mmCIF file of C-alpha atoms and ligand atoms in Angstrom:
data_model
loop_
_atom_site.group_PDB
_atom_site.id
_atom_site.type_symbol
_atom_site.label_atom_id
_atom_site.label_comp_id
_atom_site.label_asym_id
_atom_site.label_seq_id
_atom_site.Cartn_x
_atom_site.Cartn_y
_atom_site.Cartn_z
ATOM 1 C CA MET A 275 0.160 -0.027 -0.310
ATOM 2 C CA ALA A 276 1.147 3.431 -0.741
ATOM 3 C CA GLU A 277 2.285 5.931 2.153
ATOM 4 C CA ILE A 278 -0.049 8.057 3.329
ATOM 5 C CA THR A 279 1.805 11.403 2.182
ATOM 6 C CA MET A 280 0.580 15.412 2.297
ATOM 7 C CA SER A 281 -1.177 16.941 -0.899
ATOM 8 C CA ALA A 282 0.264 19.345 -2.742
ATOM 9 C CA ARG A 283 -2.817 21.888 -1.538
ATOM 10 C CA ALA A 284 -2.167 21.064 2.118
ATOM 11 C CA LEU A 285 1.988 22.019 1.449
ATOM 12 C CA GLU A 286 0.908 25.279 -0.393
ATOM 13 C CA VAL A 287 -1.166 26.668 2.900
ATOM 14 C CA ALA A 288 1.486 25.674 5.472
ATOM 15 C CA ALA A 289 3.885 27.451 2.765
ATOM 16 C CA GLN A 290 1.428 30.707 2.533
ATOM 17 C CA CYS A 291 0.829 30.593 6.092
ATOM 18 C CA LYS A 292 2.828 32.486 8.307
ATOM 19 C CA GLY A 293 4.621 31.174 11.104
ATOM 20 C CA PHE A 294 8.855 30.234 11.607
ATOM 21 C CA LEU A 295 8.946 26.010 10.450
ATOM 22 C CA ASP A 296 10.915 24.378 7.919
ATOM 23 C CA VAL A 297 9.134 22.056 5.471
ATOM 24 C CA ASP A 298 11.452 19.353 5.793
ATOM 25 C CA GLU A 299 10.685 19.924 9.556
ATOM 26 C CA GLY A 300 7.191 20.748 8.442
ATOM 27 C CA ARG A 301 6.940 16.713 6.606
ATOM 28 C CA ARG A 302 8.549 15.210 9.828
ATOM 29 C CA LEU A 303 5.886 16.222 11.850
ATOM 30 C CA PHE A 304 3.237 15.086 9.505
ATOM 31 C CA GLU A 305 4.798 11.584 8.942
ATOM 32 C CA LEU A 306 4.881 10.945 13.341
ATOM 33 C CA ALA A 307 1.338 12.397 13.538
ATOM 34 C CA ARG A 308 0.114 9.777 11.321
ATOM 35 C CA ASP A 309 2.229 7.400 12.360
ATOM 36 C CA HIS A 310 1.511 7.962 16.630
ATOM 37 C CA SER A 311 -2.157 9.189 15.713
ATOM 38 C CA HIS A 312 -3.345 5.197 17.510
ATOM 39 C CA LEU A 313 -2.074 6.116 21.270
ATOM 40 C CA GLY A 314 -4.164 9.650 21.200
ATOM 41 C CA PRO A 315 -4.280 12.385 20.746
ATOM 42 C CA ILE A 316 -1.750 15.151 19.450
ATOM 43 C CA VAL A 317 -0.980 17.727 21.253
ATOM 44 C CA GLU A 318 0.910 21.256 19.791
ATOM 45 C CA ILE A 319 2.132 23.930 22.771
ATOM 46 C CA GLY A 320 2.272 26.951 20.416
ATOM 47 C CA SER A 321 0.479 27.550 17.493
ATOM 48 C CA TYR A 322 0.312 31.070 16.339
ATOM 49 C CA CYS A 323 -1.337 31.203 13.019
ATOM 50 C CA GLY A 324 -1.461 27.715 12.836
ATOM 51 C CA LYS A 325 1.656 27.009 9.792
ATOM 52 C CA SER A 326 2.878 23.680 11.984
ATOM 53 C CA ALA A 327 -0.201 22.901 12.610
ATOM 54 C CA VAL A 328 -1.656 21.706 8.424
ATOM 55 C CA TYR A 329 1.198 18.857 9.074
ATOM 56 C CA LEU A 330 0.037 17.644 12.810
ATOM 57 C CA GLY A 331 -4.024 18.307 11.163
ATOM 58 C CA ASN A 332 -3.730 16.403 8.293
ATOM 59 C CA GLY A 333 -0.840 13.827 9.776
ATOM 60 C CA ALA A 334 -3.867 13.040 12.828
ATOM 61 C CA ARG A 335 -6.358 12.683 9.784
ATOM 62 C CA ALA A 336 -4.287 10.481 7.162
ATOM 63 C CA ALA A 337 -4.692 8.425 10.450
ATOM 64 C CA GLY A 338 -7.856 9.064 11.808
ATOM 65 C CA GLY A 339 -7.138 11.246 15.017
ATOM 66 C CA THR A 340 -7.321 14.090 16.637
ATOM 67 C CA LEU A 341 -4.625 17.521 16.773
ATOM 68 C CA VAL A 342 -5.190 19.675 19.612
ATOM 69 C CA CYS A 343 -3.837 23.328 18.998
ATOM 70 C CA VAL A 344 -3.064 25.021 22.291
ATOM 71 C CA ASP A 345 -2.086 28.715 22.521
ATOM 72 C CA HIS A 346 -3.400 31.795 24.208
ATOM 73 C CA HIS A 347 -3.099 33.225 21.268
ATOM 74 C CA ARG A 348 -1.097 36.646 22.294
ATOM 75 C CA GLY A 349 1.981 36.161 21.192
ATOM 76 C CA ASN A 350 5.383 34.730 22.651
ATOM 77 C CA GLU A 351 8.254 37.262 24.321
ATOM 78 C CA GLU A 352 9.602 37.641 20.466
ATOM 79 C CA ASN A 353 5.312 38.636 18.837
ATOM 80 C CA GLN A 354 5.521 41.542 21.104
ATOM 81 C CA ARG A 355 5.488 44.698 19.396
ATOM 82 C CA GLY A 356 9.300 46.188 19.456
ATOM 83 C CA GLU A 357 10.809 42.291 19.515
ATOM 84 C CA LEU A 358 12.627 40.280 17.229
ATOM 85 C CA TYR A 359 9.715 38.170 15.725
ATOM 86 C CA HIS A 360 6.059 41.122 15.037
ATOM 87 C CA ASP A 361 4.272 41.557 13.015
ATOM 88 C CA PRO A 362 2.231 43.843 12.659
ATOM 89 C CA GLU A 363 -1.094 42.309 10.836
ATOM 90 C CA VAL A 364 -0.997 39.900 14.290
ATOM 91 C CA TYR A 365 -1.768 42.713 16.654
ATOM 92 C CA ASP A 366 -5.057 44.226 18.023
ATOM 93 C CA ALA A 367 -5.078 47.260 18.181
ATOM 94 C CA ASP A 368 -8.260 47.784 20.088
ATOM 95 C CA ALA A 369 -7.162 45.104 22.834
ATOM 96 C CA GLU A 370 -3.563 46.857 22.933
ATOM 97 C CA ARG A 371 -2.754 43.294 22.237
ATOM 98 C CA LEU A 372 -1.405 39.682 19.904
ATOM 99 C CA ASP A 373 -4.187 38.079 18.469
ATOM 100 C CA SER A 374 -3.057 35.510 16.237
ATOM 101 C CA LEU A 375 -6.262 33.817 16.915
ATOM 102 C CA PRO A 376 -8.361 34.530 13.561
ATOM 103 C CA PHE A 377 -5.603 33.738 11.495
ATOM 104 C CA LEU A 378 -5.088 30.371 12.950
ATOM 105 C CA ARG A 379 -8.583 29.750 12.024
ATOM 106 C CA GLU A 380 -8.243 30.871 8.032
ATOM 107 C CA THR A 381 -5.576 28.570 7.795
ATOM 108 C CA LEU A 382 -7.244 25.316 9.615
ATOM 109 C CA ARG A 383 -10.867 26.196 7.486
ATOM 110 C CA LYS A 384 -7.730 26.160 3.967
ATOM 111 C CA ALA A 385 -6.820 23.916 5.106
ATOM 112 C CA ASP A 386 -10.263 21.326 5.062
ATOM 113 C CA LEU A 387 -8.863 20.691 8.977
ATOM 114 C CA GLU A 388 -12.099 21.924 10.891
ATOM 115 C CA ASP A 389 -12.942 18.527 11.818
ATOM 116 C CA THR A 390 -9.895 16.925 12.002
ATOM 117 C CA VAL A 391 -8.358 20.095 14.745
ATOM 118 C CA LEU A 392 -9.326 21.471 18.317
ATOM 119 C CA VAL A 393 -8.618 25.065 18.972
ATOM 120 C CA PHE A 394 -7.649 24.681 23.245
ATOM 121 C CA VAL A 395 -7.612 29.377 23.519
ATOM 122 C CA ALA A 396 -5.186 28.994 26.580
ATOM 123 C CA ARG A 397 -2.301 28.580 28.519
ATOM 124 C CA SER A 398 0.428 25.767 27.924
ATOM 125 C CA ALA A 399 -0.346 25.444 32.067
ATOM 126 C CA ARG A 400 -4.007 25.231 32.386
ATOM 127 C CA ALA A 401 -4.204 23.196 29.246
ATOM 128 C CA ALA A 402 -2.331 20.435 31.125
ATOM 129 C CA ASP A 403 -4.056 20.694 34.610
ATOM 130 C CA LEU A 404 -7.056 19.106 32.059
ATOM 131 C CA TRP A 405 -6.053 16.590 30.610
ATOM 132 C CA LYS A 406 -6.320 13.605 31.925
ATOM 133 C CA VAL A 407 -5.908 11.513 27.825
ATOM 134 C CA PRO A 408 -2.240 10.120 27.463
ATOM 135 C CA ALA A 409 -1.396 11.997 24.234
ATOM 136 C CA GLY A 410 -0.042 9.913 20.402
ATOM 137 C CA MET A 411 2.401 13.012 20.574
ATOM 138 C CA VAL A 412 2.630 16.452 21.470
ATOM 139 C CA PHE A 413 5.168 18.339 20.157
ATOM 140 C CA ILE A 414 6.064 21.872 22.388
ATOM 141 C CA ASP A 415 6.879 25.453 20.509
ATOM 142 C CA GLY A 416 4.930 27.906 23.018
ATOM 143 C CA GLY A 417 7.355 30.434 24.601
ATOM 144 C CA HIS A 418 11.320 30.266 24.132
ATOM 145 C CA THR A 419 12.158 31.720 28.293
ATOM 146 C CA GLN A 420 14.429 29.459 29.836
ATOM 147 C CA ALA A 421 10.455 29.427 32.897
ATOM 148 C CA ALA A 422 7.857 29.009 30.102
ATOM 149 C CA ALA A 423 10.068 26.202 28.312
ATOM 150 C CA ASP A 424 10.002 23.898 31.465
ATOM 151 C CA ILE A 425 6.667 24.666 32.457
ATOM 152 C CA ASP A 426 5.482 23.998 28.771
ATOM 153 C CA TYR A 427 8.242 20.661 29.498
ATOM 154 C CA GLU A 428 7.302 19.540 32.806
ATOM 155 C CA SER A 429 3.087 19.987 32.181
ATOM 156 C CA TRP A 430 3.393 18.283 29.573
ATOM 157 C CA ALA A 431 6.368 15.278 29.553
ATOM 158 C CA PRO A 432 3.891 13.898 31.123
ATOM 159 C CA LYS A 433 0.833 13.184 29.304
ATOM 160 C CA VAL A 434 1.897 11.259 26.360
ATOM 161 C CA ALA A 435 1.853 7.936 26.204
ATOM 162 C CA PRO A 436 4.092 5.544 26.117
ATOM 163 C CA GLY A 437 5.626 4.372 22.729
ATOM 164 C CA GLY A 438 4.884 8.116 22.066
ATOM 165 C CA ILE A 439 6.504 11.117 20.764
ATOM 166 C CA LEU A 440 7.664 14.264 22.644
ATOM 167 C CA ALA A 441 8.935 16.379 20.044
ATOM 168 C CA ILE A 442 10.678 20.003 20.884
ATOM 169 C CA HIS A 443 10.908 23.026 18.562
ATOM 170 C CA ASP A 444 13.938 25.012 18.141
ATOM 171 C CA LEU A 445 17.171 23.197 19.515
ATOM 172 C CA PHE A 446 20.387 25.057 18.578
ATOM 173 C CA PRO A 447 23.069 22.981 19.516
ATOM 174 C CA ASN A 448 25.938 26.044 19.207
ATOM 175 C CA PRO A 449 24.577 28.726 21.220
ATOM 176 C CA ALA A 450 25.685 31.409 18.657
ATOM 177 C CA GLU A 451 22.947 30.193 16.265
ATOM 178 C CA GLY A 452 19.384 30.582 18.714
ATOM 179 C CA GLY A 453 18.463 30.690 22.372
ATOM 180 C CA GLN A 454 18.793 27.355 25.287
ATOM 181 C CA ALA A 455 15.361 26.820 26.186
ATOM 182 C CA PRO A 456 14.955 24.268 23.818
ATOM 183 C CA ILE A 457 17.339 22.646 23.846
ATOM 184 C CA ASN A 458 17.868 22.699 27.608
ATOM 185 C CA ILE A 459 14.139 20.568 27.771
ATOM 186 C CA TYR A 460 15.141 18.715 24.893
ATOM 187 C CA ARG A 461 17.965 17.255 26.969
ATOM 188 C CA ARG A 462 16.600 17.236 30.758
ATOM 189 C CA ALA A 463 14.182 15.429 28.178
ATOM 190 C CA LEU A 464 16.594 12.479 28.193
ATOM 191 C CA ALA A 465 18.234 12.728 31.270
ATOM 192 C CA SER A 466 15.471 12.309 32.537
ATOM 193 C CA GLY A 467 16.030 8.988 31.803
ATOM 194 C CA ASP A 468 11.964 8.400 30.364
ATOM 195 C CA PHE A 469 13.021 9.214 25.998
ATOM 196 C CA ASP A 470 14.494 7.499 23.653
ATOM 197 C CA GLU A 471 17.061 9.615 20.955
ATOM 198 C CA LEU A 472 15.233 9.604 17.347
ATOM 199 C CA PRO A 473 17.147 11.419 14.628
ATOM 200 C CA THR A 474 16.538 15.276 14.722
ATOM 201 C CA THR A 475 15.407 17.029 11.889
ATOM 202 C CA LYS A 476 17.039 20.763 11.872
ATOM 203 C CA THR A 477 15.725 22.438 14.562
ATOM 204 C CA LEU A 478 13.745 19.602 15.548
ATOM 205 C CA GLY A 479 14.308 16.650 18.287
ATOM 206 C CA VAL A 480 12.148 13.933 18.909
ATOM 207 C CA LEU A 481 12.050 11.761 21.552
ATOM 208 C CA ARG A 482 9.934 8.570 22.045
ATOM 209 C CA ARG A 483 8.458 7.847 25.696
ATOM 210 C CA ARG A 484 9.952 4.877 26.760
HETATM 211 MG MG1 LIG B 242 9.586 27.149 16.666
#
């Protein structure tokens, strides 16, 4: 049987979406979601406008699964006004705050994923407090301060089902190339003894729960 892959249309929606994800990393997310949805829902921490959700959602859908996108949609520390990754289009002037939720919803509509993806507008730890089912995969791509990354790791690593995947975005082994919070939690996960290391794809780290 032929392997199920991303459609050209889905790849185009992802390419057009605002965000910070390499296409090879996206294709890996698709495969991981497709291959682990039988273990439980796929969870994404930090969705922004939905670029990675297109890949994860297509993978979940291919396996008859579900993706849950957790984000407060007020942007991380790097998206705020005056910061490096601020995008004025994602700023709600009336609210005087960032609001990426309308962009996520539009992306999910364009990608025909509204029946596959559940949108959970919340801070990561609050969402985790209510989360009781084993997750087939957790993808952490939230705030990049050490405090935010630690909260995401501590809240969500325990939710990964045995055999399931913990994926972490933005690993930079060389500190000159990027912030160290994501790779620090990746190393914490390895040191815990609960996870085995799978091959990385560019800056995407992938671990499997024992
Ligand atoms: Mg990222």
